[in-house]
Coordinates of C-alpha atoms in Angstrom, one line a residue:
M1 CA 62.7 113.8 112.7
A2 CA 62.1 115.5 109.9
Y3 CA 58.7 116.4 107.9
I4 CA 58.6 113.5 105.4
D5 CA 59.6 111.5 108.0
K6 CA 56.6 110.5 108.7
F7 CA 56.0 109.3 105.1
F8 CA 58.7 107.7 105.2
E9 CA 57.9 105.5 107.9
T10 CA 54.5 104.2 106.2
V11 CA 57.3 103.2 103.8
V12 CA 58.9 101.4 105.7
N13 CA 55.8 100.3 108.1
E14 CA 53.9 99.0 104.9
G15 CA 56.5 96.6 102.9
A16 CA 56.6 99.9 100.8
S17 CA 59.6 100.4 98.1
D18 CA 58.8 104.5 96.7
L19 CA 56.6 107.2 98.1
H20 CA 55.8 109.5 95.5
I21 CA 55.5 112.9 96.3
G22 CA 53.6 115.3 93.9
E23 CA 52.6 119.0 94.4
G24 CA 48.5 118.8 94.3
Q25 CA 48.5 115.9 95.0
P26 CA 47.9 112.6 98.3
P27 CA 51.6 110.9 98.8
K28 CA 51.4 108.1 97.3
I29 CA 53.2 104.5 98.2
R30 CA 54.7 101.3 95.3
K31 CA 53.6 98.6 97.1
Y32 CA 54.4 95.1 95.0
G33 CA 54.5 97.0 92.1
D34 CA 50.8 98.8 91.9
I35 CA 50.8 102.7 93.5
T36 CA 47.6 103.2 96.8
P37 CA 47.1 106.8 98.1
I38 CA 48.1 107.3 101.6
R39 CA 45.8 110.3 102.8
Q40 CA 43.4 111.7 100.6
E41 CA 44.1 115.3 101.2
P42 CA 46.4 116.8 98.8
V43 CA 50.1 118.0 99.2
T44 CA 50.2 121.8 99.6
R45 CA 53.3 124.0 97.5
K46 CA 53.8 125.1 100.9
E47 CA 53.7 121.6 102.9
A48 CA 55.6 120.7 100.2
A49 CA 58.7 123.1 99.5
M50 CA 58.1 122.8 103.7
M51 CA 60.3 119.0 102.9
L52 CA 61.9 119.3 99.9
S53 CA 63.8 121.3 101.4
E54 CA 64.6 120.2 105.1
I55 CA 66.1 117.4 104.2
C56 CA 68.3 118.2 100.5
G57 CA 69.8 121.0 103.4
P58 CA 69.8 124.6 101.6
K59 CA 73.0 124.1 98.7
G60 CA 70.9 121.1 97.4
W61 CA 67.0 123.2 97.0
A62 CA 69.4 126.3 95.7
I63 CA 70.4 123.7 93.1
F64 CA 66.9 122.0 92.5
E65 CA 65.4 125.9 92.4
E66 CA 68.0 126.5 89.5
R67 CA 68.1 122.8 87.5
G68 CA 64.6 121.5 87.9
D69 CA 65.6 118.1 89.4
L70 CA 68.9 116.9 92.3
D71 CA 68.8 114.1 92.9
F72 CA 70.6 112.0 96.8
A73 CA 70.7 109.6 99.3
Y74 CA 68.9 110.6 102.8
E75 CA 69.2 107.9 106.2
M76 CA 66.1 109.2 108.3
N77 CA 67.1 106.9 110.9
A78 CA 70.4 103.3 111.1
S79 CA 68.2 101.3 108.9
S80 CA 66.2 103.0 106.3
R81 CA 68.0 105.0 103.7
F82 CA 66.8 106.5 101.3
R83 CA 67.6 107.6 96.8
C84 CA 65.6 110.6 96.8
N85 CA 64.9 112.3 93.2
L86 CA 63.0 116.4 93.3
L87 CA 61.9 117.4 90.7
K88 CA 60.1 119.6 88.5
Q89 CA 56.8 119.4 87.1
T90 CA 53.3 120.7 85.5
N91 CA 51.7 121.0 88.5
G92 CA 54.5 122.7 90.8
Y93 CA 56.5 120.3 93.0
G94 CA 57.3 116.4 92.6
A95 CA 60.0 114.2 94.3
V96 CA 60.1 110.5 94.0
F97 CA 61.9 108.1 97.5
R98 CA 62.9 104.6 96.8
L99 CA 63.3 103.4 99.9
I100 CA 67.1 101.0 100.8
P101 CA 67.8 98.5 102.4
T102 CA 70.6 99.5 105.0
R103 CA 70.9 95.1 104.8
I104 CA 72.5 94.2 101.9
A105 CA 71.0 91.3 101.1
T106 CA 73.1 87.1 99.5
L107 CA 72.2 86.4 96.5
D108 CA 70.9 83.7 97.4
E109 CA 68.8 85.8 99.5
L110 CA 68.3 87.5 96.2
G111 CA 67.6 83.8 94.6
I112 CA 69.4 85.2 91.3
P113 CA 70.9 81.7 89.5
P114 CA 74.7 80.2 92.1
V115 CA 76.6 80.8 88.3
A116 CA 76.4 84.8 88.6
K117 CA 78.4 84.0 91.8
Q118 CA 81.1 83.2 89.0
L119 CA 80.9 86.5 87.4
G120 CA 82.8 87.9 91.1
D121 CA 85.2 85.8 90.5
L122 CA 86.9 87.9 87.1
R123 CA 90.3 89.0 87.4
G124 CA 88.7 91.5 84.4
G125 CA 86.7 92.0 81.3
L126 CA 82.8 93.2 81.6
V127 CA 79.8 92.2 83.0
L128 CA 76.9 94.1 82.8
V129 CA 73.2 94.6 85.5
T130 CA 70.2 95.3 83.4
G131 CA 67.1 95.9 83.6
P132 CA 64.2 98.2 83.4
T133 CA 64.2 101.2 86.3
G134 CA 62.6 99.3 89.2
S135 CA 63.4 95.7 88.3
G136 CA 66.2 95.5 91.4
K137 CA 69.0 96.3 89.4
S138 CA 70.7 97.8 92.5
T139 CA 69.9 95.3 94.8
T140 CA 71.4 92.7 92.5
L141 CA 75.0 94.0 91.8
A142 CA 75.1 95.2 96.2
A143 CA 74.7 91.3 96.8
L144 CA 77.2 90.8 93.7
I145 CA 80.3 93.4 94.8
D146 CA 78.6 92.4 98.4
Y147 CA 80.5 88.7 97.2
I148 CA 83.6 89.9 95.9
N149 CA 83.7 92.1 99.8
K150 CA 83.1 89.0 100.8
S151 CA 85.8 86.5 99.3
Y152 CA 88.6 88.8 97.5
A153 CA 91.9 91.1 99.0
R154 CA 90.8 93.5 96.0
H155 CA 90.4 97.2 95.1
I156 CA 86.4 98.5 94.4
V157 CA 85.5 101.6 93.5
T158 CA 82.0 102.5 93.3
I159 CA 80.8 105.5 91.1
E160 CA 77.2 105.5 92.2
E161 CA 74.2 109.0 91.5
P162 CA 73.7 108.7 94.5
I163 CA 75.6 106.2 96.3
E164 CA 72.6 103.7 97.2
F165 CA 73.9 100.9 99.2
V166 CA 76.2 102.0 102.1
H167 CA 79.7 98.6 101.8
T168 CA 81.7 98.0 104.7
N169 CA 85.4 97.2 104.1
K170 CA 86.3 92.9 105.0
R171 CA 88.7 91.6 102.8
S172 CA 88.4 93.8 100.1
I173 CA 88.9 98.0 100.7
I174 CA 86.3 100.2 98.6
T175 CA 85.4 102.4 97.7
Q176 CA 82.9 105.2 97.6
R177 CA 81.9 107.5 94.8
E178 CA 79.4 110.0 94.7
V179 CA 78.4 112.0 91.5
P180 CA 78.7 115.3 91.4
E181 CA 79.1 115.7 95.1
H182 CA 83.1 113.1 94.7
S183 CA 83.2 113.5 91.4
P184 CA 81.2 116.2 88.1
T185 CA 80.4 112.8 85.7
F186 CA 80.4 109.1 85.5
P187 CA 82.9 109.3 82.7
V188 CA 85.5 111.6 85.0
G189 CA 85.1 109.4 88.3
L190 CA 86.2 106.2 85.9
K191 CA 88.9 108.3 84.6
A192 CA 90.4 108.9 87.7
A193 CA 89.6 105.1 88.8
L194 CA 92.1 103.5 86.3
R195 CA 94.9 106.2 88.6
E196 CA 93.2 104.8 92.3
D197 CA 94.8 101.5 92.1
C198 CA 91.8 99.2 91.8
D199 CA 91.0 95.7 90.9
I200 CA 87.5 96.3 90.4
V201 CA 84.9 99.4 89.1
L202 CA 81.6 99.8 89.5
V203 CA 79.9 102.9 87.1
G204 CA 76.9 103.0 89.0
E205 CA 75.1 104.6 85.2
M206 CA 76.0 103.4 81.4
R207 CA 74.3 106.2 79.3
D208 CA 77.1 108.0 76.6
L209 CA 79.0 107.5 74.9
E210 CA 82.1 108.4 76.8
T211 CA 81.1 106.4 79.8
I212 CA 80.2 103.7 77.5
S213 CA 83.4 103.3 75.5
L214 CA 86.1 104.4 78.5
A215 CA 84.1 101.3 80.6
L216 CA 84.8 99.1 77.3
T217 CA 88.8 100.8 77.4
A218 CA 89.1 99.5 80.7
A219 CA 87.9 96.1 80.2
E220 CA 90.1 95.7 77.6
T221 CA 93.3 97.1 80.4
G222 CA 92.3 94.4 82.4
L223 CA 90.4 95.8 85.1
L224 CA 86.8 93.6 86.6
V225 CA 83.8 96.8 84.8
F226 CA 80.9 96.4 86.2
G227 CA 78.2 98.4 84.7
T228 CA 74.1 99.0 84.2
L229 CA 72.1 98.6 81.4
H230 CA 67.9 100.5 81.1
T231 CA 67.3 97.4 78.7
N232 CA 65.1 93.5 79.6
N233 CA 67.8 91.0 77.8
S234 CA 70.6 90.3 76.5
R235 CA 70.1 91.1 72.0
K236 CA 69.0 95.0 73.6
T237 CA 71.5 94.9 76.1
I238 CA 74.5 94.5 73.4
D239 CA 72.6 96.5 71.1
R240 CA 72.9 99.4 73.6
M241 CA 76.6 99.5 73.4
I242 CA 76.9 99.8 70.7
D243 CA 74.1 101.6 69.0
V244 CA 75.4 104.9 71.0
F245 CA 78.2 105.2 68.7
P246 CA 78.7 106.9 65.4
A247 CA 78.3 104.7 62.1
D248 CA 82.5 104.5 61.8
K249 CA 83.5 103.8 65.2
Q250 CA 80.2 100.2 65.4
P251 CA 82.7 98.1 63.7
Q252 CA 85.7 98.8 66.2
A253 CA 83.3 98.9 69.0
R254 CA 81.8 95.2 68.0
T255 CA 86.0 94.0 68.1
M256 CA 86.0 95.8 71.7
L257 CA 83.3 94.9 73.4
A258 CA 83.5 90.9 71.9
N259 CA 86.6 90.9 73.8
S260 CA 85.8 92.4 77.0
L261 CA 82.2 91.1 77.8
R262 CA 82.2 88.3 80.5
G263 CA 78.6 88.0 81.1
V264 CA 75.5 89.9 80.5
L265 CA 72.3 89.4 83.8
A266 CA 69.4 91.5 82.6
Q267 CA 66.7 91.2 85.0
L268 CA 62.9 92.1 86.2
L269 CA 60.2 91.4 88.9
L270 CA 57.5 90.2 88.6
K271 CA 54.5 90.2 91.0
R272 CA 53.6 86.8 93.4
A273 CA 50.7 84.6 92.5
D274 CA 49.7 85.3 95.6
G275 CA 50.3 89.1 96.5
N276 CA 52.6 88.9 98.7
G277 CA 55.4 89.8 97.4
R278 CA 57.1 90.2 93.4
L279 CA 60.3 87.7 92.5
A280 CA 63.2 88.6 90.5
V281 CA 63.7 86.4 86.5
N282 CA 67.0 86.7 85.5
E283 CA 68.2 86.1 81.6
I284 CA 71.8 85.5 81.6
L285 CA 74.6 85.2 79.0
I286 CA 78.5 83.9 79.7
S287 CA 81.5 84.9 76.6
S288 CA 82.4 82.2 74.2
P289 CA 83.4 81.8 71.5
A290 CA 79.7 81.8 69.7
V291 CA 79.1 85.0 72.0
S292 CA 82.6 86.9 71.2
S293 CA 81.4 86.2 67.4
I294 CA 77.7 86.7 67.2
I295 CA 78.8 90.1 67.9
R296 CA 82.2 91.2 65.7
E297 CA 79.6 90.1 63.3
G298 CA 76.8 92.7 64.5
A299 CA 74.0 89.1 64.0
T300 CA 72.9 89.4 67.8
Q301 CA 68.9 88.3 66.5
K302 CA 71.7 84.7 66.8
L303 CA 72.1 85.7 70.0
Q304 CA 69.2 83.4 72.0
D305 CA 70.0 80.2 70.3
V306 CA 73.5 80.7 71.5
I307 CA 71.8 81.1 75.8
V308 CA 68.6 78.5 75.2
S309 CA 71.7 75.8 74.5
G310 CA 74.6 77.6 76.9
K311 CA 72.4 75.8 80.3
G312 CA 75.2 73.8 80.5
Q313 CA 77.2 76.3 81.0
G314 CA 74.3 78.8 83.6
M315 CA 73.3 80.0 80.3
Q316 CA 69.0 81.3 81.5
F317 CA 66.4 82.4 78.6
M318 CA 64.5 85.4 80.1
D319 CA 61.4 82.8 78.9
D320 CA 62.8 79.3 79.9
A321 CA 62.9 81.3 83.8
I322 CA 59.1 83.2 82.9
W323 CA 57.4 79.3 82.3
A324 CA 59.5 77.6 85.2
L325 CA 58.4 80.2 88.2
L326 CA 54.4 79.4 85.4
Q327 CA 55.5 75.8 86.0
R328 CA 55.9 76.4 89.8
G329 CA 52.8 78.6 89.7
L330 CA 54.3 80.9 92.0
I331 CA 53.2 83.5 89.2
S332 CA 50.5 84.7 87.0
A333 CA 49.4 83.5 83.2
H334 CA 48.6 87.4 82.8
E335 CA 52.4 88.2 85.2
A336 CA 54.4 85.5 82.7
F337 CA 52.0 87.9 79.6
M338 CA 52.7 90.9 80.1
K339 CA 56.5 89.9 81.2
A340 CA 57.8 86.9 78.4
I341 CA 60.2 88.5 75.4
D342 CA 58.2 85.7 72.7
K343 CA 54.2 86.5 73.9
N344 CA 52.2 84.2 71.8
L345 CA 55.0 81.7 73.5
F346 CA 52.6 82.8 76.6
K347 CA 48.6 83.9 74.7
K348 CA 47.0 80.1 75.2
F349 CA 47.4 79.7 79.0
L350 CA 45.4 83.4 79.9
P351 CA 41.8 83.8 80.1
A352 CA 40.2 83.4 76.9
E353 CA 38.7 86.4 77.2
E354 CA 42.9 88.0 78.1
A355 CA 43.5 86.3 75.2
A356 CA 41.5 88.7 72.8
L357 CA 42.2 92.0 74.6
A358 CA 46.2 90.2 73.2
Y359 CA 45.0 89.3 69.7
S360 CA 43.4 92.5 69.8
A361 CA 46.6 94.5 71.1
G362 CA 48.1 93.4 67.9
A363 CA 50.0 90.9 69.5
A364 CA 49.9 88.4 66.2
P365 CA 49.1 84.8 67.0
E366 CA 51.0 82.1 65.3
D367 CA 49.8 78.8 63.1
E368 CA 50.0 76.9 66.2
Q369 CA 51.5 77.4 69.2
R370 CA 55.1 75.2 70.5
P371 CA 56.0 74.9 75.0
P372 CA 56.9 77.4 76.2
G373 CA 59.7 75.5 77.2
D374 CA 60.6 75.2 74.2
F375 CA 63.1 77.2 73.1
V376 CA 66.0 74.2 71.5
K377 CA 64.5 74.1 67.8
P378 CA 63.0 77.2 67.5
R379 CA 60.5 76.4 64.1
A380 CA 61.7 77.8 60.8
R381 CA 59.0 80.3 60.0
R382 CA 57.0 79.6 56.4
R383 CA 57.8 81.4 53.4

């Protein structure tokens, strides 16, 4: 048993999601979004070096000492696996560990809208699962891959840094590759996947021009490509995909994205009003001729109207989804306000003192507030 396992056991027993280790401060856990210490004594340099070097091994420790960062996965036991990031910081050594469930939840168990399964039924194109760090993107993608694994006989290649959820072959063959252990970079792994007789590629991180360009090319050639971005909604996702290209290449990139994009599943996690965990909330964009035209034109400000009017196709606007949770009493008005795209729509539900604070923070009030669910015919702005 490794020394750090006693801290990991606290994470598991407390139902927390993350463990934070920082030299010179007490170890802390994140539970339901809040960070709290688990002991009073700070972590010493000797203790930090001992616990971190023990789980990454001599080779990993040498790389960490040289680079100042290291990503890997650690399995404490058959039911507890952690994504690990070691780092050097102002006070010395530090690390953040994310608990990865060994059992892959289903899309239904996660509360993901049923239309998400249609994205797994596709035979080609690009599907983007997006959200800020810690919003459950990896969990949702793992559920989507598991759905395909149970339903279809395909070859699925995943390129991850590190491998988080471990899949077993069911109807499909799943090949999981880790950067840099099995492939030096995401682009190299993606290029190799094109020669590996695969039907589906999961790119764990689409964060640079080469990876995004290769993903678009792979999707255009007939592969089904899943990728992640750190964006909060569909409009920002499409803008990010295009903005990574040089200005002279953006028209071509818009055309490629318009042709290959099949859907965007944006996700946020909201604290439950009863304090018992968090809820996933999703914005869903399904590709259509109107969406493709908007992408080609670069007029992403029109996407909201398309999403709202596309409810019949399974589309869902983020603020509508948040409003539905607020109506059901599952989240607080404060949580809805903090996570909404258009915060003005939720201000009137805040207590007076919170609303005043929100106004002072710089969100300008509108002359007439409309109900948060009423997005079908946006009011024309006064000139």
